[in-house]
mmCIF file of C-alpha atoms and ligand atoms in Angstrom:
data_model
loop_
_atom_site.group_PDB
_atom_site.id
_atom_site.type_symbol
_atom_site.label_atom_id
_atom_site.label_comp_id
_atom_site.label_asym_id
_atom_site.label_seq_id
_atom_site.Cartn_x
_atom_site.Cartn_y
_atom_site.Cartn_z
ATOM 1 C CA MET A 1331 15.661 115.416 -22.682
ATOM 2 C CA THR A 1332 14.030 112.252 -23.904
ATOM 3 C CA SER A 1333 15.527 108.795 -23.440
ATOM 4 C CA ASP A 1334 17.950 107.175 -25.870
ATOM 5 C CA PRO A 1335 15.971 106.175 -29.009
ATOM 6 C CA LYS A 1336 17.436 102.678 -28.773
ATOM 7 C CA ASP A 1337 15.933 102.330 -25.296
ATOM 8 C CA ARG A 1338 12.440 103.226 -26.374
ATOM 9 C CA ALA A 1339 12.088 101.486 -29.747
ATOM 10 C CA GLY A 1340 10.081 98.272 -29.891
ATOM 11 C CA ALA A 1341 12.764 96.713 -32.076
ATOM 12 C CA VAL A 1342 16.268 97.417 -33.282
ATOM 13 C CA LEU A 1343 17.375 96.923 -36.890
ATOM 14 C CA THR A 1344 21.115 96.556 -37.389
ATOM 15 C CA ILE A 1345 22.449 96.985 -40.927
ATOM 16 C CA ASP A 1346 25.983 95.752 -41.545
ATOM 17 C CA LEU A 1347 27.436 97.912 -44.309
ATOM 18 C CA ASP A 1348 30.660 95.929 -44.289
ATOM 19 C CA ALA A 1349 28.652 92.790 -45.068
ATOM 20 C CA ILE A 1350 27.208 94.632 -48.085
ATOM 21 C CA ALA A 1351 30.769 95.454 -49.178
ATOM 22 C CA ALA A 1352 31.762 91.798 -48.689
ATOM 23 C CA ASN A 1353 28.827 90.736 -50.882
ATOM 24 C CA TRP A 1354 29.932 93.272 -53.495
ATOM 25 C CA ARG A 1355 33.404 91.722 -53.546
ATOM 26 C CA LEU A 1356 31.978 88.204 -53.726
ATOM 27 C CA ILE A 1357 30.014 89.211 -56.831
ATOM 28 C CA GLN A 1358 33.080 90.913 -58.368
ATOM 29 C CA ALA A 1359 34.997 87.667 -57.963
ATOM 30 C CA ARG A 1360 32.446 85.842 -60.133
ATOM 31 C CA LEU A 1361 32.778 88.227 -63.080
ATOM 32 C CA ALA A 1362 34.970 87.716 -66.108
ATOM 33 C CA PRO A 1363 37.942 90.100 -66.415
ATOM 34 C CA GLY A 1364 36.652 93.486 -67.569
ATOM 35 C CA GLY A 1365 33.124 92.792 -66.338
ATOM 36 C CA GLY A 1366 31.442 95.349 -64.100
ATOM 37 C CA ALA A 1367 28.489 95.612 -61.773
ATOM 38 C CA VAL A 1368 25.814 98.273 -61.444
ATOM 39 C CA ALA A 1369 24.513 98.325 -57.866
ATOM 40 C CA VAL A 1370 20.726 98.364 -57.693
ATOM 41 C CA VAL A 1371 19.676 100.530 -54.745
ATOM 42 C CA LYS A 1372 16.018 101.120 -55.629
ATOM 43 C CA ALA A 1373 13.275 101.161 -52.976
ATOM 44 C CA ASP A 1374 15.594 103.001 -50.598
ATOM 45 C CA GLY A 1375 18.336 100.443 -50.972
ATOM 46 C CA TYR A 1376 15.872 97.550 -50.514
ATOM 47 C CA GLY A 1377 14.719 99.179 -47.300
ATOM 48 C CA LEU A 1378 18.199 99.558 -45.833
ATOM 49 C CA GLY A 1379 18.853 103.211 -46.708
ATOM 50 C CA ALA A 1380 19.910 104.065 -50.266
ATOM 51 C CA VAL A 1381 22.398 106.760 -49.243
ATOM 52 C CA PRO A 1382 24.443 104.839 -46.647
ATOM 53 C CA VAL A 1383 24.309 101.699 -48.793
ATOM 54 C CA ALA A 1384 25.420 103.508 -51.950
ATOM 55 C CA GLN A 1385 28.178 105.368 -50.137
ATOM 56 C CA ARG A 1386 29.559 102.124 -48.733
ATOM 57 C CA LEU A 1387 29.361 100.497 -52.168
ATOM 58 C CA LYS A 1388 31.134 103.471 -53.692
ATOM 59 C CA GLU A 1389 33.956 103.019 -51.190
ATOM 60 C CA ALA A 1390 34.066 99.354 -52.218
ATOM 61 C CA GLY A 1391 34.580 100.431 -55.834
ATOM 62 C CA CYS A 1392 31.071 100.632 -57.275
ATOM 63 C CA ARG A 1393 30.862 103.230 -60.065
ATOM 64 C CA ARG A 1394 27.313 102.925 -61.382
ATOM 65 C CA PHE A 1395 23.995 102.898 -59.565
ATOM 66 C CA MET A 1396 20.455 102.042 -60.558
ATOM 67 C CA VAL A 1397 17.180 103.072 -58.938
ATOM 68 C CA ALA A 1398 13.540 102.832 -60.014
ATOM 69 C CA THR A 1399 12.334 106.441 -60.002
ATOM 70 C CA ILE A 1400 13.565 109.964 -60.606
ATOM 71 C CA ASP A 1401 12.975 110.880 -56.966
ATOM 72 C CA GLU A 1402 15.108 107.947 -55.844
ATOM 73 C CA GLY A 1403 17.775 109.232 -58.208
ATOM 74 C CA LEU A 1404 17.590 112.731 -56.749
ATOM 75 C CA ALA A 1405 17.933 111.389 -53.205
ATOM 76 C CA LEU A 1406 21.210 109.778 -54.256
ATOM 77 C CA ARG A 1407 22.431 112.584 -56.486
ATOM 78 C CA SER A 1408 22.622 115.142 -53.678
ATOM 79 C CA ARG A 1409 25.125 112.869 -51.881
ATOM 80 C CA MET A 1410 26.928 111.497 -54.945
ATOM 81 C CA PRO A 1411 27.600 114.296 -57.392
ATOM 82 C CA GLU A 1412 29.722 112.250 -59.818
ATOM 83 C CA GLN A 1413 28.441 108.702 -60.256
ATOM 84 C CA PRO A 1414 26.178 107.653 -63.119
ATOM 85 C CA ILE A 1415 22.676 106.992 -61.768
ATOM 86 C CA MET A 1416 20.283 105.079 -64.011
ATOM 87 C CA ILE A 1417 16.506 105.283 -63.654
ATOM 88 C CA LEU A 1418 14.729 102.005 -64.390
ATOM 89 C CA SER A 1419 11.255 103.426 -64.978
ATOM 90 C CA GLY A 1420 12.538 105.780 -67.691
ATOM 91 C CA PRO A 1421 11.182 109.171 -68.746
ATOM 92 C CA PHE A 1422 7.480 110.013 -68.587
ATOM 93 C CA PRO A 1423 6.064 112.902 -70.607
ATOM 94 C CA GLY A 1424 7.305 116.134 -69.058
ATOM 95 C CA THR A 1425 10.153 114.634 -67.031
ATOM 96 C CA GLY A 1426 12.948 114.688 -69.617
ATOM 97 C CA GLU A 1427 14.529 117.899 -68.363
ATOM 98 C CA ASP A 1428 14.759 116.444 -64.828
ATOM 99 C CA PHE A 1429 17.169 113.838 -66.144
ATOM 100 C CA LEU A 1430 19.370 116.459 -67.731
ATOM 101 C CA ARG A 1431 19.317 118.873 -64.819
ATOM 102 C CA PHE A 1432 20.451 116.186 -62.383
ATOM 103 C CA GLY A 1433 22.549 114.100 -64.724
ATOM 104 C CA LEU A 1434 20.330 111.025 -64.474
ATOM 105 C CA ILE A 1435 20.410 108.376 -67.194
ATOM 106 C CA PRO A 1436 17.089 106.895 -68.263
ATOM 107 C CA VAL A 1437 16.411 103.275 -69.061
ATOM 108 C CA LEU A 1438 14.274 103.480 -72.212
ATOM 109 C CA ASN A 1439 11.616 100.800 -71.905
ATOM 110 C CA GLY A 1440 10.052 101.053 -75.334
ATOM 111 C CA PRO A 1441 9.389 103.242 -78.383
ATOM 112 C CA GLU A 1442 7.325 105.854 -76.471
ATOM 113 C CA GLN A 1443 10.152 106.523 -74.036
ATOM 114 C CA ALA A 1444 12.693 106.477 -76.853
ATOM 115 C CA ASP A 1445 10.609 109.153 -78.608
ATOM 116 C CA ILE A 1446 10.566 111.332 -75.481
ATOM 117 C CA TRP A 1447 14.339 110.991 -75.158
ATOM 118 C CA ALA A 1448 15.064 111.544 -78.858
ATOM 119 C CA ALA A 1449 12.901 114.686 -78.880
ATOM 120 C CA LEU A 1450 14.904 116.013 -75.958
ATOM 121 C CA ALA A 1451 18.161 115.206 -77.762
ATOM 122 C CA ARG A 1452 16.928 117.130 -80.815
ATOM 123 C CA ARG A 1453 15.961 120.085 -78.670
ATOM 124 C CA HIS A 1454 19.409 120.147 -77.085
ATOM 125 C CA GLU A 1455 21.144 119.369 -80.371
ATOM 126 C CA ARG A 1456 23.316 116.633 -78.914
ATOM 127 C CA PRO A 1457 23.141 112.871 -78.314
ATOM 128 C CA LEU A 1458 21.835 112.051 -74.818
ATOM 129 C CA PRO A 1459 23.059 108.849 -73.152
ATOM 130 C CA SER A 1460 20.488 106.218 -72.274
ATOM 131 C CA VAL A 1461 20.067 102.523 -71.581
ATOM 132 C CA LEU A 1462 17.974 100.422 -73.960
ATOM 133 C CA HIS A 1463 15.802 97.817 -72.280
ATOM 134 C CA VAL A 1464 14.711 94.932 -74.478
ATOM 135 C CA ASP A 1465 12.104 92.393 -73.387
ATOM 136 C CA THR A 1466 13.301 88.840 -74.004
ATOM 137 C CA GLY A 1467 10.370 86.968 -72.521
ATOM 138 C CA MET A 1468 9.188 88.525 -69.278
ATOM 139 C CA SER A 1469 6.492 90.737 -70.840
ATOM 140 C CA ARG A 1470 6.996 93.468 -68.264
ATOM 141 C CA LEU A 1471 9.014 96.363 -69.670
ATOM 142 C CA GLY A 1472 11.251 96.762 -72.690
ATOM 143 C CA PHE A 1473 11.293 96.990 -76.479
ATOM 144 C CA SER A 1474 9.916 93.882 -78.144
ATOM 145 C CA ALA A 1475 12.333 92.049 -80.435
ATOM 146 C CA ASP A 1476 10.653 93.644 -83.463
ATOM 147 C CA GLU A 1477 10.765 97.107 -81.974
ATOM 148 C CA ALA A 1478 14.434 96.649 -81.121
ATOM 149 C CA ARG A 1479 15.179 95.580 -84.688
ATOM 150 C CA ARG A 1480 13.362 98.624 -86.055
ATOM 151 C CA LEU A 1481 15.269 100.903 -83.690
ATOM 152 C CA ALA A 1482 18.598 99.351 -84.656
ATOM 153 C CA GLY A 1483 17.797 100.102 -88.294
ATOM 154 C CA ASP A 1484 17.170 103.770 -87.537
ATOM 155 C CA LYS A 1485 20.701 105.165 -87.345
ATOM 156 C CA ASP A 1486 19.659 108.769 -86.620
ATOM 157 C CA MET A 1487 17.513 107.592 -83.730
ATOM 158 C CA THR A 1488 20.171 105.330 -82.197
ATOM 159 C CA ALA A 1489 22.729 108.091 -82.551
ATOM 160 C CA ALA A 1490 20.437 110.495 -80.656
ATOM 161 C CA LEU A 1491 19.800 107.924 -77.905
ATOM 162 C CA ALA A 1492 23.546 107.254 -77.451
ATOM 163 C CA PRO A 1493 22.978 103.879 -75.774
ATOM 164 C CA LEU A 1494 25.411 103.021 -72.971
ATOM 165 C CA MET A 1495 23.998 99.530 -72.559
ATOM 166 C CA VAL A 1496 21.480 97.153 -74.040
ATOM 167 C CA MET A 1497 19.825 95.433 -71.123
ATOM 168 C CA SER A 1498 17.285 92.701 -70.550
ATOM 169 C CA HIS A 1499 15.930 91.013 -67.439
ATOM 170 C CA LEU A 1500 15.541 87.316 -66.624
ATOM 171 C CA ALA A 1501 12.192 85.983 -65.421
ATOM 172 C CA THR A 1502 13.294 82.642 -63.962
ATOM 173 C CA ALA A 1503 16.932 83.081 -62.930
ATOM 174 C CA ASP A 1504 16.202 81.789 -59.415
ATOM 175 C CA GLN A 1505 15.222 78.443 -60.988
ATOM 176 C CA PRO A 1506 18.466 77.305 -62.624
ATOM 177 C CA ASP A 1507 16.812 74.405 -64.477
ATOM 178 C CA HIS A 1508 14.057 76.493 -66.019
ATOM 179 C CA PRO A 1509 14.259 76.370 -69.849
ATOM 180 C CA MET A 1510 13.403 80.061 -70.090
ATOM 181 C CA ASN A 1511 16.868 81.013 -68.822
ATOM 182 C CA ALA A 1512 18.611 79.688 -71.910
ATOM 183 C CA ALA A 1513 15.894 81.073 -74.189
ATOM 184 C CA GLN A 1514 16.241 84.571 -72.737
ATOM 185 C CA ARG A 1515 20.029 84.328 -72.795
ATOM 186 C CA ASP A 1516 20.004 83.479 -76.506
ATOM 187 C CA ALA A 1517 17.433 86.180 -77.289
ATOM 188 C CA PHE A 1518 19.568 88.692 -75.390
ATOM 189 C CA TRP A 1519 22.757 87.913 -77.317
ATOM 190 C CA THR A 1520 20.807 88.118 -80.589
ATOM 191 C CA VAL A 1521 19.412 91.548 -79.799
ATOM 192 C CA LYS A 1522 22.685 92.814 -78.382
ATOM 193 C CA ALA A 1523 24.357 92.014 -81.730
ATOM 194 C CA LEU A 1524 21.970 94.490 -83.376
ATOM 195 C CA PHE A 1525 23.778 97.295 -81.545
ATOM 196 C CA PRO A 1526 27.474 96.868 -82.311
ATOM 197 C CA GLY A 1527 29.812 98.596 -79.884
ATOM 198 C CA VAL A 1528 27.124 98.931 -77.206
ATOM 199 C CA GLU A 1529 27.754 97.122 -73.926
ATOM 200 C CA GLY A 1530 25.269 94.592 -72.589
ATOM 201 C CA SER A 1531 23.596 93.786 -69.284
ATOM 202 C CA LEU A 1532 21.422 90.769 -68.522
ATOM 203 C CA ALA A 1533 21.868 89.295 -65.058
ATOM 204 C CA ALA A 1534 20.495 90.519 -61.745
ATOM 205 C CA SER A 1535 21.432 88.719 -58.504
ATOM 206 C CA SER A 1536 20.277 85.218 -59.386
ATOM 207 C CA GLY A 1537 21.460 85.432 -62.996
ATOM 208 C CA ILE A 1538 24.999 86.251 -61.826
ATOM 209 C CA PHE A 1539 25.145 82.807 -60.242
ATOM 210 C CA LEU A 1540 23.909 81.055 -63.394
ATOM 211 C CA GLY A 1541 27.326 81.581 -64.993
ATOM 212 C CA GLN A 1542 29.263 84.040 -67.093
ATOM 213 C CA GLU A 1543 27.304 83.394 -70.292
ATOM 214 C CA PHE A 1544 24.539 85.348 -68.513
ATOM 215 C CA HIS A 1545 26.778 88.275 -67.536
ATOM 216 C CA SER A 1546 27.682 90.256 -70.633
ATOM 217 C CA ASP A 1547 29.483 93.524 -69.681
ATOM 218 C CA TRP A 1548 27.458 94.703 -66.675
ATOM 219 C CA VAL A 1549 25.600 92.681 -64.066
ATOM 220 C CA ARG A 1550 22.926 94.374 -61.948
ATOM 221 C CA PRO A 1551 22.889 92.946 -58.423
ATOM 222 C CA GLY A 1552 20.368 94.124 -55.865
ATOM 223 C CA ALA A 1553 19.040 91.508 -53.457
ATOM 224 C CA ALA A 1554 22.257 89.480 -53.171
ATOM 225 C CA LEU A 1555 24.104 92.577 -51.960
ATOM 226 C CA TYR A 1556 21.651 92.695 -49.075
ATOM 227 C CA GLY A 1557 22.055 89.033 -48.132
ATOM 228 C CA VAL A 1558 19.188 87.385 -50.012
ATOM 229 C CA GLN A 1559 20.176 83.903 -51.188
ATOM 230 C CA PRO A 1560 20.497 84.109 -54.992
ATOM 231 C CA LEU A 1561 19.912 80.452 -55.898
ATOM 232 C CA PRO A 1562 18.172 77.636 -54.030
ATOM 233 C CA GLY A 1563 20.441 75.189 -52.227
ATOM 234 C CA PRO A 1564 21.791 74.320 -48.814
ATOM 235 C CA VAL A 1565 24.228 77.215 -48.523
ATOM 236 C CA ASN A 1566 23.741 80.942 -48.942
ATOM 237 C CA PRO A 1567 27.040 82.360 -50.237
ATOM 238 C CA MET A 1568 26.053 85.908 -49.280
ATOM 239 C CA ALA A 1569 26.938 87.461 -45.933
ATOM 240 C CA GLN A 1570 23.966 88.364 -43.742
ATOM 241 C CA VAL A 1571 23.411 92.106 -43.673
ATOM 242 C CA VAL A 1572 20.430 92.624 -41.392
ATOM 243 C CA ARG A 1573 19.686 91.688 -37.832
ATOM 244 C CA LEU A 1574 16.276 92.493 -36.430
ATOM 245 C CA GLN A 1575 15.882 92.282 -32.668
ATOM 246 C CA GLY A 1576 12.473 92.620 -31.062
ATOM 247 C CA ARG A 1577 12.241 93.875 -27.524
ATOM 248 C CA ILE A 1578 10.407 91.668 -25.045
ATOM 249 C CA ILE A 1579 7.890 94.036 -23.473
ATOM 250 C CA GLN A 1580 6.331 91.510 -21.139
ATOM 251 C CA VAL A 1581 6.610 87.859 -20.155
ATOM 252 C CA ARG A 1582 3.614 85.995 -18.807
ATOM 253 C CA ASP A 1583 2.855 82.454 -17.715
ATOM 254 C CA VAL A 1584 -0.432 81.117 -18.984
ATOM 255 C CA ASP A 1585 -2.393 78.068 -17.958
ATOM 256 C CA ASP A 1586 -3.470 75.122 -20.049
ATOM 257 C CA GLY A 1587 -6.308 76.038 -22.417
ATOM 258 C CA MET A 1588 -5.700 79.794 -22.512
ATOM 259 C CA CYS A 1589 -6.136 81.563 -25.846
ATOM 260 C CA VAL A 1590 -3.549 83.824 -27.425
ATOM 261 C CA GLY A 1591 -4.090 86.989 -29.463
ATOM 262 C CA TYR A 1592 -6.846 88.295 -31.743
ATOM 263 C CA GLY A 1593 -9.325 85.740 -32.923
ATOM 264 C CA ALA A 1594 -8.130 83.293 -30.261
ATOM 265 C CA THR A 1595 -6.436 81.291 -33.015
ATOM 266 C CA HIS A 1596 -3.921 79.643 -30.698
ATOM 267 C CA ARG A 1597 -4.753 77.756 -27.511
ATOM 268 C CA VAL A 1598 -1.921 76.633 -25.275
ATOM 269 C CA THR A 1599 -1.613 73.096 -24.003
ATOM 270 C CA GLY A 1600 -0.042 72.806 -20.608
ATOM 271 C CA ARG A 1601 1.396 75.724 -18.712
ATOM 272 C CA ARG A 1602 3.388 77.911 -21.111
ATOM 273 C CA ARG A 1603 5.520 81.017 -20.895
ATOM 274 C CA LEU A 1604 4.788 83.711 -23.474
ATOM 275 C CA ALA A 1605 6.831 86.743 -24.456
ATOM 276 C CA THR A 1606 5.107 89.724 -26.053
ATOM 277 C CA VAL A 1607 7.474 91.534 -28.409
ATOM 278 C CA GLY A 1608 7.353 95.118 -29.694
ATOM 279 C CA ALA A 1609 7.012 94.576 -33.440
ATOM 280 C CA GLY A 1610 3.936 93.838 -35.533
ATOM 281 C CA TYR A 1611 2.568 94.027 -39.020
ATOM 282 C CA ALA A 1612 2.910 97.816 -39.036
ATOM 283 C CA ASP A 1613 6.662 97.138 -38.816
ATOM 284 C CA GLY A 1614 6.718 94.687 -41.694
ATOM 285 C CA LEU A 1615 6.303 91.577 -39.559
ATOM 286 C CA PHE A 1616 3.744 90.143 -41.926
ATOM 287 C CA ARG A 1617 0.409 88.984 -40.541
ATOM 288 C CA SER A 1618 0.906 85.801 -42.548
ATOM 289 C CA LEU A 1619 3.509 84.865 -39.896
ATOM 290 C CA SER A 1620 0.626 84.281 -37.472
ATOM 291 C CA ASN A 1621 1.041 80.813 -35.918
ATOM 292 C CA ARG A 1622 3.848 80.099 -38.444
ATOM 293 C CA GLY A 1623 6.827 82.352 -37.744
ATOM 294 C CA HIS A 1624 9.759 81.816 -35.431
ATOM 295 C CA ALA A 1625 12.346 83.872 -33.644
ATOM 296 C CA ILE A 1626 15.514 82.891 -31.802
ATOM 297 C CA LEU A 1627 16.073 83.355 -28.091
ATOM 298 C CA GLY A 1628 19.415 82.130 -26.788
ATOM 299 C CA ASP A 1629 19.986 79.818 -29.762
ATOM 300 C CA VAL A 1630 16.542 78.249 -29.306
ATOM 301 C CA PRO A 1631 13.874 78.680 -31.995
ATOM 302 C CA VAL A 1632 10.690 79.930 -30.382
ATOM 303 C CA PRO A 1633 7.374 79.840 -32.274
ATOM 304 C CA LEU A 1634 5.195 82.841 -32.962
ATOM 305 C CA VAL A 1635 1.798 82.012 -31.471
ATOM 306 C CA GLY A 1636 -1.545 83.588 -32.272
ATOM 307 C CA ARG A 1637 -2.018 86.379 -34.755
ATOM 308 C CA VAL A 1638 0.522 89.086 -35.365
ATOM 309 C CA SER A 1639 -1.066 92.362 -34.315
ATOM 310 C CA MET A 1640 -0.209 95.887 -35.453
ATOM 311 C CA ASP A 1641 2.523 96.634 -32.929
ATOM 312 C CA LEU A 1642 3.050 93.293 -31.197
ATOM 313 C CA ALA A 1643 3.762 89.631 -31.719
ATOM 314 C CA ILE A 1644 3.670 86.877 -29.125
ATOM 315 C CA PHE A 1645 6.210 84.047 -28.899
ATOM 316 C CA ASP A 1646 6.066 80.855 -26.868
ATOM 317 C CA VAL A 1647 9.397 81.004 -25.042
ATOM 318 C CA THR A 1648 8.786 78.071 -22.692
ATOM 319 C CA ASP A 1649 11.712 76.151 -24.206
ATOM 320 C CA ALA A 1650 14.173 79.054 -24.195
ATOM 321 C CA PRO A 1651 16.694 79.486 -21.380
ATOM 322 C CA ALA A 1652 14.634 80.943 -18.532
ATOM 323 C CA GLY A 1653 17.085 83.723 -17.771
ATOM 324 C CA LEU A 1654 16.688 85.153 -21.268
ATOM 325 C CA ALA A 1655 12.907 85.300 -21.400
ATOM 326 C CA ARG A 1656 12.754 88.570 -19.534
ATOM 327 C CA ALA A 1657 11.175 91.929 -20.209
ATOM 328 C CA GLY A 1658 13.761 94.240 -21.761
ATOM 329 C CA ASN A 1659 15.719 91.458 -23.440
ATOM 330 C CA PHE A 1660 15.814 91.111 -27.208
ATOM 331 C CA ILE A 1661 14.696 88.224 -29.351
ATOM 332 C CA ASP A 1662 16.132 87.722 -32.857
ATOM 333 C CA LEU A 1663 13.407 88.035 -35.459
ATOM 334 C CA ILE A 1664 16.133 88.012 -38.122
ATOM 335 C CA GLY A 1665 19.647 87.069 -37.125
ATOM 336 C CA PRO A 1666 22.111 84.230 -36.802
ATOM 337 C CA GLY A 1667 20.036 81.045 -36.798
ATOM 338 C CA HIS A 1668 17.024 82.684 -38.445
ATOM 339 C CA SER A 1669 17.843 84.343 -41.729
ATOM 340 C CA LEU A 1670 15.946 86.854 -43.768
ATOM 341 C CA ASP A 1671 15.042 84.053 -46.159
ATOM 342 C CA ASP A 1672 13.850 81.840 -43.264
ATOM 343 C CA LEU A 1673 11.465 84.552 -42.123
ATOM 344 C CA ALA A 1674 10.318 85.112 -45.710
ATOM 345 C CA ARG A 1675 9.582 81.415 -46.190
ATOM 346 C CA GLU A 1676 7.533 81.309 -42.993
ATOM 347 C CA ALA A 1677 5.559 84.337 -44.191
ATOM 348 C CA GLY A 1678 4.971 82.785 -47.619
ATOM 349 C CA THR A 1679 6.991 85.424 -49.416
ATOM 350 C CA ILE A 1680 10.540 86.223 -50.534
ATOM 351 C CA GLY A 1681 13.439 87.985 -48.823
ATOM 352 C CA TYR A 1682 12.965 90.943 -51.169
ATOM 353 C CA GLU A 1683 9.558 91.672 -49.710
ATOM 354 C CA VAL A 1684 10.741 91.260 -46.117
ATOM 355 C CA LEU A 1685 13.522 93.794 -46.742
ATOM 356 C CA THR A 1686 11.428 96.381 -48.538
ATOM 357 C CA ALA A 1687 8.699 96.102 -45.878
ATOM 358 C CA LEU A 1688 11.103 96.696 -42.972
ATOM 359 C CA GLY A 1689 9.401 99.175 -40.703
ATOM 360 C CA ARG A 1690 10.045 102.839 -40.160
ATOM 361 C CA ARG A 1691 9.656 102.539 -36.383
ATOM 362 C CA TYR A 1692 12.709 100.400 -35.820
ATOM 363 C CA HIS A 1693 15.705 102.013 -34.244
ATOM 364 C CA ARG A 1694 18.317 101.692 -36.983
ATOM 365 C CA LEU A 1695 21.970 101.024 -36.265
ATOM 366 C CA TYR A 1696 24.595 100.922 -39.002
ATOM 367 C CA LEU A 1697 27.695 98.783 -38.561
ATOM 368 C CA GLY A 1698 30.842 99.424 -40.571
ATOM 369 C CA THR A 1699 31.526 102.774 -42.132
ATOM 370 C CA ALA A 1700 29.272 105.416 -40.636
ATOM 371 C CA PRO A 1701 26.614 106.814 -43.002
HETATM 372 C C1 PLP B 2743 15.306 95.173 -59.370
HETATM 373 C C2 PLP B 2743 16.027 94.929 -60.618
HETATM 374 C C3 PLP B 2743 17.326 94.419 -60.593
HETATM 375 C C4 PLP B 2743 17.966 93.882 -59.346
HETATM 376 O O1 PLP B 2743 17.393 92.612 -59.091
HETATM 377 P P1 PLP B 2743 17.875 91.664 -57.912
HETATM 378 O O2 PLP B 2743 17.162 90.392 -58.155
HETATM 379 O O3 PLP B 2743 17.434 92.330 -56.644
HETATM 380 O O4 PLP B 2743 19.334 91.538 -57.986
HETATM 381 C C5 PLP B 2743 18.018 94.346 -61.787
HETATM 382 N N1 PLP B 2743 17.444 94.718 -62.951
HETATM 383 C C6 PLP B 2743 16.171 95.178 -63.011
HETATM 384 C C7 PLP B 2743 15.601 95.536 -64.329
HETATM 385 C C8 PLP B 2743 15.411 95.287 -61.857
HETATM 386 O O5 PLP B 2743 14.153 95.719 -61.930
#
């Protein structure tokens, strides 16, 4: 018998599924009557486990899911036989039958993908449901405005593609004052009108908080469900979903002038107490946190000193309550007092990247309904 996995992991990641459900309800409350939400659970549920996350969202009332790839769709499908699952990257040549076999719905990102889907519909002699993605200014994926107009004029084609939604995606929704928001909103409503009777979808997490004129029929929240703050400001309305606790492997007292970590990039002044913690860049604790990050020990912010190494990071815990700076105790890398977004800011990135980089070596605990 080996030891309890929790006792041997360098860090413990706790995922609060009930907080995800609370965030789902908070988003529902912002929608107009009749409005719905498609939960985006791509990238393994933003690193938190697509299956447990989707199951909890389903219990909370979610009826449609979106992922990026066919394989992500299959991972969900085996556990959720009924729910519509939409695939953002759409069909590639040769993959059409996969969608049909597993009941996946493609997002069609342009004429080439529409052709693949229409050919399949002809072969099966029936309309095949899809989502039409129109680019309204992001220049990433989607039909151009001209291409959308041409498609709308081709009644046989649109009948074959049986669009469930016309969707677009906002480039600057996390900057409420950016003029592109209104421009994309207006372009979206114009293109949506080309497809009478087809429902619309524009807003992801940030766009939901820009107001109902950005919502149309279906919003597509991802990050906000997982606790990322949707708009800048003093208060994050979303409940925190993740807590990441690093285990203190060793505590050492070092003398004035000693160097810390690879490259000797930090030199202590005065006698300091250091705690070496069992998480590093291989666990998604970005190297850019070197000499910039913080953690919390007993309500006290403690700075990350020296470079983050592969499996370890070192914190100066001199100012933390002495009784807590002990080998075996845990330090909050993400938790109350140091949010996901705080850590992201210190690393020079966004909460999305922190979540999707969360390591595979953490011991994972789910709170709320068991997965
Ligand atoms: C990822 C994604 C979403 C979800 O975005 P969040 O900002 O995480 O809410 C919605 N729509 C599209 C097209 C996406 O790629």
